[in-house]
XYZ file of C-alpha atoms in Angstrom:
235
model
C -57.103 -37.673 -64.401
C -57.441 -36.449 -60.828
C -58.981 -33.205 -62.061
C -61.518 -35.082 -64.176
C -62.417 -37.340 -61.242
C -63.059 -34.218 -59.191
C -65.265 -32.813 -61.968
C -67.373 -35.979 -62.060
C -67.590 -36.082 -58.264
C -68.678 -32.447 -58.045
C -71.316 -32.982 -60.716
C -72.885 -35.891 -58.856
C -72.627 -34.081 -55.526
C -74.636 -31.257 -57.084
C -77.172 -33.719 -58.491
C -77.733 -35.133 -54.988
C -78.232 -31.656 -53.546
C -80.753 -30.805 -56.273
C -82.459 -34.158 -55.869
C -83.139 -33.391 -52.223
C -85.026 -30.331 -53.472
C -87.075 -32.442 -55.856
C -85.109 -31.531 -58.976
C -84.242 -34.382 -61.336
C -81.707 -33.172 -63.889
C -82.655 -35.901 -66.349
C -86.264 -34.729 -66.299
C -85.524 -30.998 -66.252
C -83.232 -30.636 -69.232
C -82.351 -27.146 -70.489
C -84.415 -25.778 -73.364
C -81.626 -26.047 -75.921
C -81.600 -29.829 -75.439
C -85.358 -30.059 -75.746
C -84.952 -28.463 -79.172
C -82.615 -31.247 -80.321
C -84.094 -33.667 -82.909
C -83.490 -36.711 -80.687
C -85.077 -35.251 -77.564
C -88.370 -37.047 -78.215
C -86.550 -40.391 -78.152
C -84.938 -39.535 -74.831
C -88.310 -38.453 -73.440
C -89.896 -41.707 -74.570
C -87.101 -43.752 -73.007
C -87.527 -41.933 -69.698
C -91.280 -42.548 -69.717
C -90.574 -46.259 -70.122
C -88.029 -46.273 -67.305
C -85.080 -46.751 -69.658
C -83.068 -43.628 -68.874
C -80.419 -45.807 -67.225
C -79.057 -49.325 -67.692
C -78.774 -49.885 -63.933
C -82.299 -51.191 -63.476
C -82.183 -53.481 -66.500
C -83.709 -56.801 -65.421
C -81.063 -58.708 -67.368
C -78.422 -57.661 -64.835
C -80.043 -59.452 -61.912
C -81.012 -62.416 -64.071
C -77.409 -62.908 -65.144
C -75.721 -62.286 -61.788
C -78.204 -64.548 -59.953
C -77.580 -63.176 -56.443
C -78.095 -65.520 -53.509
C -77.856 -65.111 -49.770
C -74.423 -64.427 -48.233
C -72.748 -63.738 -51.578
C -70.736 -60.496 -51.725
C -71.711 -58.025 -54.424
C -69.664 -54.973 -55.485
C -71.382 -52.087 -57.264
C -68.634 -49.958 -58.814
C -69.786 -46.397 -59.429
C -72.932 -47.276 -57.514
C -74.813 -43.964 -57.683
C -78.211 -44.536 -56.004
C -78.848 -48.056 -57.291
C -79.418 -49.286 -53.753
C -82.313 -46.851 -53.404
C -83.939 -46.786 -56.819
C -83.000 -49.856 -58.859
C -83.999 -52.696 -56.570
C -80.518 -53.636 -55.388
C -81.616 -53.408 -51.746
C -83.959 -56.326 -52.365
C -81.223 -58.653 -53.559
C -80.397 -61.444 -51.064
C -76.648 -60.847 -51.486
C -74.599 -58.461 -49.333
C -74.281 -55.111 -51.085
C -71.070 -53.073 -51.243
C -70.825 -49.784 -53.103
C -68.070 -47.518 -54.407
C -68.740 -44.014 -55.684
C -66.634 -40.909 -56.280
C -69.406 -38.654 -54.948
C -69.202 -38.060 -51.189
C -72.818 -36.852 -51.126
C -73.935 -40.085 -52.788
C -72.165 -42.245 -50.209
C -73.489 -40.094 -47.362
C -77.054 -40.482 -48.620
C -76.660 -44.243 -49.077
C -75.386 -44.642 -45.529
C -78.339 -42.665 -44.199
C -80.755 -44.714 -46.279
C -79.193 -48.017 -45.184
C -79.342 -47.075 -41.505
C -82.930 -45.810 -41.731
C -84.110 -48.974 -43.459
C -81.963 -51.403 -41.428
C -80.323 -52.785 -44.549
C -77.654 -55.449 -44.270
C -74.952 -53.848 -46.385
C -71.193 -54.111 -46.422
C -68.881 -51.156 -46.942
C -70.004 -48.022 -48.758
C -66.756 -46.433 -49.898
C -66.203 -42.942 -51.293
C -63.438 -43.124 -53.873
C -62.525 -44.011 -57.427
C -63.307 -47.388 -58.921
C -59.725 -47.838 -60.124
C -58.377 -47.952 -56.539
C -60.602 -49.620 -53.969
C -59.830 -50.715 -50.374
C -60.977 -54.310 -50.804
C -58.875 -57.459 -50.624
C -58.112 -59.505 -53.724
C -60.676 -62.182 -54.666
C -63.173 -60.688 -52.197
C -66.397 -60.474 -54.218
C -68.565 -63.178 -55.731
C -69.911 -60.894 -58.453
C -70.168 -57.233 -59.410
C -71.407 -54.514 -61.713
C -70.181 -51.233 -63.170
C -73.053 -49.445 -64.881
C -73.109 -45.904 -66.258
C -69.534 -45.160 -65.241
C -66.942 -45.942 -67.902
C -68.497 -43.458 -70.343
C -66.784 -40.612 -68.455
C -63.256 -41.907 -68.902
C -60.580 -42.498 -71.518
C -58.730 -45.679 -72.371
C -55.987 -45.566 -69.710
C -58.402 -45.117 -66.824
C -60.780 -47.732 -68.201
C -57.895 -50.219 -68.330
C -57.022 -49.513 -64.691
C -60.654 -49.868 -63.638
C -60.957 -53.248 -65.361
C -57.743 -54.430 -63.724
C -59.104 -53.422 -60.320
C -62.394 -55.201 -60.923
C -60.418 -58.296 -61.891
C -58.354 -58.025 -58.703
C -61.243 -57.822 -56.253
C -63.492 -60.428 -57.905
C -63.140 -64.124 -57.256
C -61.956 -66.315 -60.149
C -64.993 -67.175 -62.228
C -67.017 -64.390 -60.628
C -69.711 -62.811 -62.790
C -69.517 -59.158 -63.764
C -71.774 -56.828 -65.738
C -70.685 -53.494 -67.165
C -71.715 -51.118 -69.890
C -69.980 -48.756 -72.284
C -71.312 -46.124 -74.665
C -72.310 -47.334 -78.088
C -70.569 -44.577 -80.023
C -72.324 -45.777 -83.185
C -75.737 -45.645 -81.517
C -78.389 -43.182 -82.660
C -78.820 -41.675 -79.190
C -75.133 -41.341 -78.307
C -74.693 -37.777 -79.529
C -77.721 -36.634 -77.563
C -76.710 -38.547 -74.420
C -73.268 -36.932 -74.586
C -74.933 -33.522 -74.747
C -77.083 -34.398 -71.728
C -74.087 -35.416 -69.642
C -72.147 -32.340 -70.744
C -75.029 -30.113 -69.640
C -74.698 -31.644 -66.177
C -71.013 -30.828 -66.003
C -69.626 -34.310 -66.569
C -68.348 -34.667 -70.132
C -68.141 -38.162 -71.600
C -64.580 -39.053 -72.593
C -64.920 -42.680 -73.609
C -62.759 -42.888 -76.734
C -63.025 -46.487 -77.952
C -65.211 -48.482 -80.276
C -66.333 -51.899 -78.974
C -63.585 -53.857 -80.744
C -60.787 -51.854 -79.109
C -62.500 -52.004 -75.726
C -62.924 -55.756 -75.988
C -59.203 -56.214 -76.654
C -58.576 -54.786 -73.184
C -61.548 -56.517 -71.613
C -60.438 -59.970 -72.734
C -57.239 -59.666 -70.706
C -59.349 -59.933 -67.575
C -62.754 -61.385 -68.455
C -64.480 -63.863 -70.701
C -67.344 -62.316 -72.650
C -70.388 -64.550 -72.264
C -72.642 -62.177 -74.212
C -73.209 -58.520 -75.042
C -76.460 -56.736 -75.798
C -77.325 -53.225 -76.910
C -79.572 -50.902 -74.928
C -80.726 -48.694 -77.771
C -82.734 -46.259 -75.649
C -79.597 -44.937 -73.944
C -77.052 -45.930 -76.603
C -75.133 -48.283 -74.341
C -73.800 -51.816 -74.724
C -74.201 -54.244 -71.814
C -71.485 -56.855 -71.338
C -72.098 -60.024 -69.350
C -68.745 -61.325 -68.203
C -66.924 -63.974 -66.218
C -63.690 -63.161 -64.432
C -60.759 -65.121 -65.862
C -58.896 -67.374 -63.472
C -55.636 -65.863 -64.735
C -55.190 -62.655 -66.704
């Protein structure tokens, strides 16, 4: 698992370096992917701003952030910069395995005088935060890279650091979705293979140990399933 975490971290570090040069890997796919039959669907989704679940308006609507609430973004990527999270009234905290991502977020926060909490470089399955620390949280575009054992540990950690009854939004790949094969090829081309190995029913068996499922909705454009959850008072 440590080796795979390093692979994912290195991939995102590289993406940050390329991004600083104006290269967006999701918009500059290799030619062999552009020849795939589902490429036109991916291109259409990107044109509509649907190449990621992170900016989905349903996330903010469900979490309902208010001033002085603590928010944890697990596997945060650059949500603070590009998905409107900086505008939320709550106090943002981020965890990401990519050191270049965290470095860039710290620079961005300082430059824009943002009131953020800790920005921590590390894995989402072992964070430095106290138990029952956060009012609500999210984990978007992360679990797709990992197998069942790691996913279970990550859910247990999210349960630990959230307050009882705290809201949580996450997504997983829809392995039955039309775009899943193509999305897996995209991620593989970037050096971060998707290893998620469960169908929704098996995932939900684990999920229900820690959270109540208030609703789930499919994001067809990226073949993901969004879960809107409430942290159980006791697991």
